[in-house]
Each structure stands twice: as C-alpha cells, then as structure tokens.
C-alpha cells in the first residue's frame, strides 16, 4: 500500500463503545468533501488525497513521488482550489536561488533603507514542483521554514502564515541533473506518498474528460470550489489532539520503529521523530474515520507513507532488490499487535 486508504464517506458521530466522537462533525464533513471536490480534476488518486488531508491535520509536509504525467502537480493545485487558503507555486530549477524562495532585502532609493520583500514561501500552501532539480543550497532554504515555520533574513525571524504546508513533487526516474534530497531534509516531510499510474478504467476516464473539454489549467471551469477553510482545519486539529492513545498503542508504535533499527537490511532505522510522526498520522486517520481512539490498524494504515523515507537501505540489500516498503511491511508482520 503506497498511501493510506481513501477517506471514508458517511462517517457518523459515534463509533464502537466510546460514544460520541470528540471534535467538530462539520469540520470532518468539510474535509471529507475535499475528496469529491478534487475528483472533479483528478481521477483515481484517493489515497494521495487522504495523505494530503492527514498532513494538514498534523501540520506536516508532503513529498509526492511519481513518474511524469500522473497528475502530481494537478493534485496539489486541486487541493489548493478546494481550500480557502492562499497558495503559491515554485518551479525548482538548477539556477533557483534561496532568496527566490524565502525573500530578500531590497534597497529603496527613496527612503535610503532596505526593506524585506517576502518570497513565495509566505503562503499557506506552497507547491514545490520538482524539488530534486535544484541544488542543495536552495533545497536547504526550506529547512527552517518547514521545521520552525519561520524565515530568518538579516538576523530577523519572520513567522510564516498558519496553516502552512509544503507539498513537494519529485520524479523517481531521470536522475541525471537532479539533486537527491539529503536525509535531514527528507525527515522534515511528514509523509512520502507515491502517486501510481492509473488503472485502465481510470485512464479511459481521464481521456474521456479531455475529449469533453476538460482543461487542467482551468480548475475553475472544472467546477472546483472551496469546501473547507482555516476554521475547519483548526476545529479538526483540536479534535485530533483529543483522540485517545492508549499505552499499548504508544508501545506498538515504538516497537515498530525500534524493529527497523534492528533490521539487517537497513543502515539507518526510524528515529524517535519518526515515531512521533507515526503516532500523529495514526491519530489523524482515526479521527477521519469517525473514532476518538487509535487502533493498531490505524498505525498500520499510515506506517508506509510515514516511515518509508526515514530509513536507509544497506547497499547490499538494495542490490538484492529490497525496498523500504518491503522492509516496513516485514516489520509490521513480525511486531506483535496489542490486543
């Protein structure tokens, strides 16, 4: 499974034996509505939509990976159009400078003073397109913004808007002329979602839409409208923070992450930061499915997208065809599940 399951529809305010789910039902309904709204432009990528919603709930960032032409950029643009949030797009190229992202000091001849001109990072949703095509110096300009949610220029920290999410895309092929993200920056992404090729039926659906006049550059004409905003996100985040995590679930998350550190196929296992990320995404997924408590299945559903980019294969394992996903799947199969 490359991403969490699709956002379920028709969730109610009660589940199991715990009674009413904490949080705002209207906020949940608004976030569920994102799926149908984005589907007006993007066909068959419900799991990736789920991942983006989970990242918004967890105040995290997302790395989207897929071959060219699978609608990675369109997916993020459709998400932005479905939210009442400010959004900007940066096309990462080899000649892009850090100041092109964060902003810079500009001399004003009229006042004989320097003034700060904010860069595109000062937005709610930043689409960092083809992030692996820009040098490490520019890639690292996002580190402070992603982790501290601020930009420091000339020694002065400048806070970024809230909510703030970086959705970065990268191409897993054509590595010539690219700059793979270092481990420190990969770890700043809450989720790494793989965007697969569509099924035959979905691809036929895509062609039929284009034959009927769909223009991916004009989302307004496709009928996409904002269905959620900052107030919905804040209410949802409050509800997620109240989702119960039992000691057994916390122990299960820790056992999974510790097992990766002992895997003979890995040179680097999941850090404690990865463990906290997995717990956060599992809580968000539990809330989205209409529950106020986390189950082992919630942890399993988010394990691959949350952990796959936080581990490093040994060269010999990579030569044998081992993948990060296969290692995590094996760990999930061997770590005892709490009852």
mmCIF file of C-alpha atoms in Angstrom, residues 128-241:
data_model
loop_
_atom_site.group_PDB
_atom_site.id
_atom_site.type_symbol
_atom_site.label_atom_id
_atom_site.label_comp_id
_atom_site.label_asym_id
_atom_site.label_seq_id
_atom_site.Cartn_x
_atom_site.Cartn_y
_atom_site.Cartn_z
ATOM 1 C CA UNK A 128 7.496 22.999 -4.545
ATOM 2 C CA UNK A 129 7.486 21.468 -8.013
ATOM 3 C CA UNK A 130 10.351 19.068 -8.864
ATOM 4 C CA UNK A 131 12.240 19.863 -5.678
ATOM 5 C CA UNK A 132 15.058 17.463 -6.588
ATOM 6 C CA UNK A 133 16.027 19.573 -9.617
ATOM 7 C CA UNK A 134 17.510 22.393 -7.556
ATOM 8 C CA UNK A 135 20.890 22.350 -5.753
ATOM 9 C CA UNK A 136 21.165 21.515 -2.026
ATOM 10 C CA UNK A 137 21.747 25.163 -1.110
ATOM 11 C CA UNK A 138 18.284 26.093 -2.363
ATOM 12 C CA UNK A 139 16.689 22.899 -1.054
ATOM 13 C CA UNK A 140 18.006 23.721 2.417
ATOM 14 C CA UNK A 141 16.380 27.154 2.283
ATOM 15 C CA UNK A 142 13.145 25.333 3.029
ATOM 16 C CA UNK A 143 14.511 23.575 6.129
ATOM 17 C CA UNK A 144 13.901 26.407 8.575
ATOM 18 C CA UNK A 145 10.537 27.187 7.032
ATOM 19 C CA UNK A 146 9.365 23.576 7.262
ATOM 20 C CA UNK A 147 10.651 22.904 10.768
ATOM 21 C CA UNK A 148 10.416 26.261 12.554
ATOM 22 C CA UNK A 149 7.653 27.811 10.400
ATOM 23 C CA UNK A 150 9.631 30.991 10.079
ATOM 24 C CA UNK A 151 12.227 32.572 7.809
ATOM 25 C CA UNK A 152 15.246 34.418 9.181
ATOM 26 C CA UNK A 153 16.682 37.157 6.957
ATOM 27 C CA UNK A 154 19.324 39.596 8.193
ATOM 28 C CA UNK A 155 19.038 38.069 11.678
ATOM 29 C CA UNK A 156 15.322 38.830 11.987
ATOM 30 C CA UNK A 157 12.910 35.857 12.234
ATOM 31 C CA UNK A 158 9.724 36.325 10.257
ATOM 32 C CA UNK A 159 6.838 33.925 11.057
ATOM 33 C CA UNK A 160 5.010 32.145 8.276
ATOM 34 C CA UNK A 161 1.213 32.052 7.999
ATOM 35 C CA UNK A 162 -0.793 29.335 9.727
ATOM 36 C CA UNK A 163 -1.685 26.881 8.328
ATOM 37 C CA UNK A 164 1.494 26.282 6.355
ATOM 38 C CA UNK A 165 2.147 23.174 4.261
ATOM 39 C CA UNK A 166 4.859 22.357 1.734
ATOM 40 C CA UNK A 167 3.750 19.890 -0.936
ATOM 41 C CA UNK A 168 6.848 18.941 -2.899
ATOM 42 C CA UNK A 169 6.925 16.769 -6.005
ATOM 43 C CA UNK A 170 9.796 14.754 -7.402
ATOM 44 C CA UNK A 171 10.380 12.400 -10.299
ATOM 45 C CA UNK A 172 11.710 8.898 -9.413
ATOM 46 C CA UNK A 173 13.249 8.484 -12.883
ATOM 47 C CA UNK A 174 15.614 10.603 -14.970
ATOM 48 C CA UNK A 175 18.110 11.145 -12.159
ATOM 49 C CA UNK A 176 20.562 12.900 -14.472
ATOM 50 C CA UNK A 177 20.789 16.539 -13.469
ATOM 51 C CA UNK A 178 18.936 16.042 -10.181
ATOM 52 C CA UNK A 179 19.993 16.519 -6.549
ATOM 53 C CA UNK A 180 18.556 13.817 -4.258
ATOM 54 C CA UNK A 181 17.218 15.247 -1.013
ATOM 55 C CA UNK A 182 19.548 14.643 1.955
ATOM 56 C CA UNK A 183 18.326 12.553 4.895
ATOM 57 C CA UNK A 184 17.956 15.633 7.117
ATOM 58 C CA UNK A 185 15.515 17.226 4.702
ATOM 59 C CA UNK A 186 13.613 14.035 3.923
ATOM 60 C CA UNK A 187 12.971 13.680 7.651
ATOM 61 C CA UNK A 188 11.205 17.069 7.621
ATOM 62 C CA UNK A 189 8.439 15.621 5.462
ATOM 63 C CA UNK A 190 5.651 14.031 7.458
ATOM 64 C CA UNK A 191 4.601 11.757 4.588
ATOM 65 C CA UNK A 192 6.081 10.450 1.377
ATOM 66 C CA UNK A 193 3.272 9.490 -0.992
ATOM 67 C CA UNK A 194 3.833 7.561 -4.182
ATOM 68 C CA UNK A 195 1.432 8.518 -6.970
ATOM 69 C CA UNK A 196 0.906 5.414 -9.133
ATOM 70 C CA UNK A 197 -0.113 5.076 -12.750
ATOM 71 C CA UNK A 198 -3.906 4.920 -13.084
ATOM 72 C CA UNK A 199 -5.826 1.736 -13.782
ATOM 73 C CA UNK A 200 -7.135 1.114 -17.298
ATOM 74 C CA UNK A 201 -10.645 2.286 -16.385
ATOM 75 C CA UNK A 202 -9.310 5.429 -14.700
ATOM 76 C CA UNK A 203 -7.116 6.213 -17.687
ATOM 77 C CA UNK A 204 -10.098 5.868 -20.026
ATOM 78 C CA UNK A 205 -11.984 8.234 -17.713
ATOM 79 C CA UNK A 206 -9.124 10.750 -17.982
ATOM 80 C CA UNK A 207 -9.193 10.615 -21.794
ATOM 81 C CA UNK A 208 -12.975 10.987 -21.885
ATOM 82 C CA UNK A 209 -12.760 14.088 -19.702
ATOM 83 C CA UNK A 210 -10.191 15.670 -22.004
ATOM 84 C CA UNK A 211 -12.288 14.750 -25.035
ATOM 85 C CA UNK A 212 -15.211 16.567 -23.404
ATOM 86 C CA UNK A 213 -13.219 19.767 -22.968
ATOM 87 C CA UNK A 214 -11.565 19.417 -19.551
ATOM 88 C CA UNK A 215 -8.651 21.842 -19.204
ATOM 89 C CA UNK A 216 -6.268 21.012 -16.300
ATOM 90 C CA UNK A 217 -5.052 24.624 -16.344
ATOM 91 C CA UNK A 218 -8.533 25.990 -15.639
ATOM 92 C CA UNK A 219 -9.782 24.386 -12.429
ATOM 93 C CA UNK A 220 -12.499 26.985 -12.009
ATOM 94 C CA UNK A 221 -14.083 25.838 -15.248
ATOM 95 C CA UNK A 222 -13.977 22.283 -13.907
ATOM 96 C CA UNK A 223 -16.306 23.418 -11.124
ATOM 97 C CA UNK A 224 -13.878 23.136 -8.212
ATOM 98 C CA UNK A 225 -14.859 25.442 -5.351
ATOM 99 C CA UNK A 226 -13.579 25.907 -1.781
ATOM 100 C CA UNK A 227 -15.269 23.452 0.607
ATOM 101 C CA UNK A 228 -13.083 23.965 3.691
ATOM 102 C CA UNK A 229 -11.077 26.751 5.249
ATOM 103 C CA UNK A 230 -8.834 27.704 8.187
ATOM 104 C CA UNK A 231 -11.692 27.488 10.717
ATOM 105 C CA UNK A 232 -12.469 23.909 9.655
ATOM 106 C CA UNK A 233 -8.803 22.959 9.916
ATOM 107 C CA UNK A 234 -8.447 24.485 13.377
ATOM 108 C CA UNK A 235 -11.552 22.696 14.650
ATOM 109 C CA UNK A 236 -10.331 19.432 13.151
ATOM 110 C CA UNK A 237 -6.852 19.799 14.638
ATOM 111 C CA UNK A 238 -8.348 20.398 18.075
ATOM 112 C CA UNK A 239 -10.437 17.259 17.733
ATOM 113 C CA UNK A 240 -7.444 15.210 16.558
ATOM 114 C CA UNK A 241 -5.417 16.364 19.576
#
